[in-house]
Tab-separated table of C-alpha atoms in Angstrom:
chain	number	residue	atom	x	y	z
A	1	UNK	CA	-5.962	5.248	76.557
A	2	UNK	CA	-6.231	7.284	73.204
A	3	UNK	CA	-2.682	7.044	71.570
A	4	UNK	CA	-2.521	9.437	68.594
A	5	UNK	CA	-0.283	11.855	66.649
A	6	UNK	CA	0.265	15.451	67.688
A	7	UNK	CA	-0.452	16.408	64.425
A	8	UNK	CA	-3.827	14.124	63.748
A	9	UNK	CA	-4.820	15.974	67.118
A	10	UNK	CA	-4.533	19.522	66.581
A	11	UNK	CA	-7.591	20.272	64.875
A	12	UNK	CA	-9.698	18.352	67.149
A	13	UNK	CA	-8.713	18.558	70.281
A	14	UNK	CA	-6.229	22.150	70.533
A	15	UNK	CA	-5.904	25.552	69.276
A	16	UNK	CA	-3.703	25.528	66.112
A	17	UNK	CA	-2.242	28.300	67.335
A	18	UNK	CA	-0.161	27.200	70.521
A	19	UNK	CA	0.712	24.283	68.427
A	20	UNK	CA	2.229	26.095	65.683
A	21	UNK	CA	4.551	27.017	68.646
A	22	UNK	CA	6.238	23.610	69.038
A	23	UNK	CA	9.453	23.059	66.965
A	24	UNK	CA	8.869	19.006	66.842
A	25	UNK	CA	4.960	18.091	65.819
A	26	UNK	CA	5.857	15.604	63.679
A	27	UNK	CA	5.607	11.679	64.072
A	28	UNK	CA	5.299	12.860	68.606
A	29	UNK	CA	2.808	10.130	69.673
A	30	UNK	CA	1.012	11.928	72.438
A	31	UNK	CA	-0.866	9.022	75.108
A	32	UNK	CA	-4.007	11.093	77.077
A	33	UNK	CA	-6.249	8.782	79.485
A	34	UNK	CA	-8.249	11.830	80.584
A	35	UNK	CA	-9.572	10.712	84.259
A	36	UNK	CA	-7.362	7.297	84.223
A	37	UNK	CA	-10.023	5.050	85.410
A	38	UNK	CA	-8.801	2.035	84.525
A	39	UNK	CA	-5.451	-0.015	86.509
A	40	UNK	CA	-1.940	0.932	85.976
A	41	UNK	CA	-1.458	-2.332	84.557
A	42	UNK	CA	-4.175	-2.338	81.762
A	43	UNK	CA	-2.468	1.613	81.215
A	44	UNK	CA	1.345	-0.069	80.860
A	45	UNK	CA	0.206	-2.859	78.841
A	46	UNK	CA	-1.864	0.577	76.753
A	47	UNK	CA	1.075	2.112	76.281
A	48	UNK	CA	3.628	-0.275	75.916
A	49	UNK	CA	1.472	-1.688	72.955
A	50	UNK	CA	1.501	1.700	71.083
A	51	UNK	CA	5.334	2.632	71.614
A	52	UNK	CA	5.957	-0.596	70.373
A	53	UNK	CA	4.589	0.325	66.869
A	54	UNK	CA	6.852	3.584	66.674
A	55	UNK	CA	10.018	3.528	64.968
A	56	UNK	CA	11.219	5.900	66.688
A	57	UNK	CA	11.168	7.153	70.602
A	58	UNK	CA	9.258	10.433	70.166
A	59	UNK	CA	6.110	9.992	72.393
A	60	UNK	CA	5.351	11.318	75.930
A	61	UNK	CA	2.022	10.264	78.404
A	62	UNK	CA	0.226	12.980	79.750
A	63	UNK	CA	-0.810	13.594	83.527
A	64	UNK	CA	-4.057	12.818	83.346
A	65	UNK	CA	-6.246	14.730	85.751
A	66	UNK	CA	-7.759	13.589	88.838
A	67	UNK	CA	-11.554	15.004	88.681
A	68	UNK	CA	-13.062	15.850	91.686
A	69	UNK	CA	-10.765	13.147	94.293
A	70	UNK	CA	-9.317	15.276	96.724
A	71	UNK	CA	-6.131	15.289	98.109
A	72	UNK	CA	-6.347	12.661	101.084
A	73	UNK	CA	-9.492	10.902	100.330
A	74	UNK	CA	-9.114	7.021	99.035
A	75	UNK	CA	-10.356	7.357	95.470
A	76	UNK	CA	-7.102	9.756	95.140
A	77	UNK	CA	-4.564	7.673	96.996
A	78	UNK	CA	-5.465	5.118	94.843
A	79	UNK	CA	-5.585	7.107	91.598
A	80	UNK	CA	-2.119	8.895	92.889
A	81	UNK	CA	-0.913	4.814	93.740
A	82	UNK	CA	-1.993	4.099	89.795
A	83	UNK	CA	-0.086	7.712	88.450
A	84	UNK	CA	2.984	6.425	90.274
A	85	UNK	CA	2.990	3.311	88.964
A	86	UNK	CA	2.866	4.438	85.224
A	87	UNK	CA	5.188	7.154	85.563
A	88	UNK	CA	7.412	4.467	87.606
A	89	UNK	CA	7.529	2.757	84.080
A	90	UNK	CA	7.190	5.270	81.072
A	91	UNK	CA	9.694	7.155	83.052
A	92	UNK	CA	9.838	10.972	83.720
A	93	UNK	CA	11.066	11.617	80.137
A	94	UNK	CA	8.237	10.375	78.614
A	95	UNK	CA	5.732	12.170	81.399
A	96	UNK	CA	4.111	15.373	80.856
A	97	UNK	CA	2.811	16.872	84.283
A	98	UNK	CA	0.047	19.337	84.089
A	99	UNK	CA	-1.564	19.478	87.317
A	100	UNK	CA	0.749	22.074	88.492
A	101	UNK	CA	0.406	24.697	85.605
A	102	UNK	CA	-3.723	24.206	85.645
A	103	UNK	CA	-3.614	24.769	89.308
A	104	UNK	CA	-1.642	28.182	88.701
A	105	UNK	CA	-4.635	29.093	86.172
A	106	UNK	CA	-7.555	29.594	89.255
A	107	UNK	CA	-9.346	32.437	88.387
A	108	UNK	CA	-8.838	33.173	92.250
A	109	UNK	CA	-12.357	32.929	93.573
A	110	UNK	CA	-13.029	30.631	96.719
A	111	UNK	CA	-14.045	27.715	94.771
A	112	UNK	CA	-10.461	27.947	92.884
A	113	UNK	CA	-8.613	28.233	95.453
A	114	UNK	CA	-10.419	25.300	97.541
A	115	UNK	CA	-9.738	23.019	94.538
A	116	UNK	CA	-6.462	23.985	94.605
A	117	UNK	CA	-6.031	23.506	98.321
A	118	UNK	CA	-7.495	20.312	97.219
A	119	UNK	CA	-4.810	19.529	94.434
A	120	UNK	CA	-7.318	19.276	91.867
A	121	UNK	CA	-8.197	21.392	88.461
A	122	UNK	CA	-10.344	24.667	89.089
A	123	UNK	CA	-13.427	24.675	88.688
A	124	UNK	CA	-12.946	27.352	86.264
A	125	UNK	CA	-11.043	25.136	83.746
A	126	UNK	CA	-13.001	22.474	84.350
A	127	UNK	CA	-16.769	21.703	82.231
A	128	UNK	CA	-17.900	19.118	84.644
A	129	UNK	CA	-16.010	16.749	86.737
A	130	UNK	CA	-13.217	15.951	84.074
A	131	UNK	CA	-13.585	18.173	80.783
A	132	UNK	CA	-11.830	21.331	80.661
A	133	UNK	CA	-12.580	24.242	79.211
A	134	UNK	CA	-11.058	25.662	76.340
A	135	UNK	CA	-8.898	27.818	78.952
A	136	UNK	CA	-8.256	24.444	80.650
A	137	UNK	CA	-7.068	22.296	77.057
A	138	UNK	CA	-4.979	25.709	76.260
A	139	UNK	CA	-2.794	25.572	79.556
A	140	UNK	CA	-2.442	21.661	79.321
A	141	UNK	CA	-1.305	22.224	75.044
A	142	UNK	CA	1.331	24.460	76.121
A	143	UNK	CA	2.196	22.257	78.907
A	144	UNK	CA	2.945	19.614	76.078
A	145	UNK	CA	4.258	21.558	73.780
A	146	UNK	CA	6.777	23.385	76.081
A	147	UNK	CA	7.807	19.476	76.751
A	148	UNK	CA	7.677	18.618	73.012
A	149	UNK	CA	10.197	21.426	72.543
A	150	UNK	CA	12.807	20.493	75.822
A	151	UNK	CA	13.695	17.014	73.992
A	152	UNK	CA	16.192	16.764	72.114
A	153	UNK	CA	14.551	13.852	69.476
């Protein structure tokens, strides 16, 4: 689990410009586990290591996304079983889901619309099994940001 400051982020990892968008960048400690492979405990232990260091309780965890496990099969029970667990704990004010809004932003050609039959990210958004695309990372910033900017920190 990567645990780092909206701000330190921008640059690297999102467009400036949809960040310039949220009212509260400062001192937001944003936790992304990109495919979560790891156990929900090793995650909680993760995260409650980093909040711990904050002075403050401005930090969320984002969804992170489930590859290519579809809906049903065992490798997504169990990574569903391991979601649950963490959100169980960091609570849904601290959880930023994203699944839903990438899933709205198929391009709408069969392979789309299978993965989101599937309940995964389109292919589209996707660069291989995990990555997304820069389409992808611009629909999952404004899914943080638009939660950034609903608390009231």
């Amino acid at each position: 689990i990567i645990g780092i400051a909206l701000n330190a982020i921008v640059d690297f990892f999102f467009r400036r410009d949809i960040i310039e968008h949220c009212d509260v960048i400062n001192d937001v400690l944003v936790i992304m586990d990109g495919g979560f492979d790891g156990t929900s405990a090793d995650a909680i232990i993760a995260i409650d290591g980093m909040v711990a260091n904050l002075t403050h309780n401005k930090w969320v965890w984002v969804q992170p996304s489930p590859g290519e496990w579809i809906e049903g099969s065992g490798d997504r029970i169990n990574w569903n079983t391991r979601v649950s667990e963490v959100l169980a704990h960091v609570g849904s004010d601290h959880y930023v889901e994203c699944l839903t809004a990438l899933k709205a932003g198929n391009d709408g050609s069969a392979n789309d619309l299978q993965d989101v039959a599937d309940n995964i990210v389109p292919r589209s958004l996707r660069t291989d099994t995990i990555h997304e695309t820069v389409t992808g990372t611009d629909i999952r910033t404004l899914e943080i940001v638009n939660f950034i900017n609903s608390k009231v920190w």
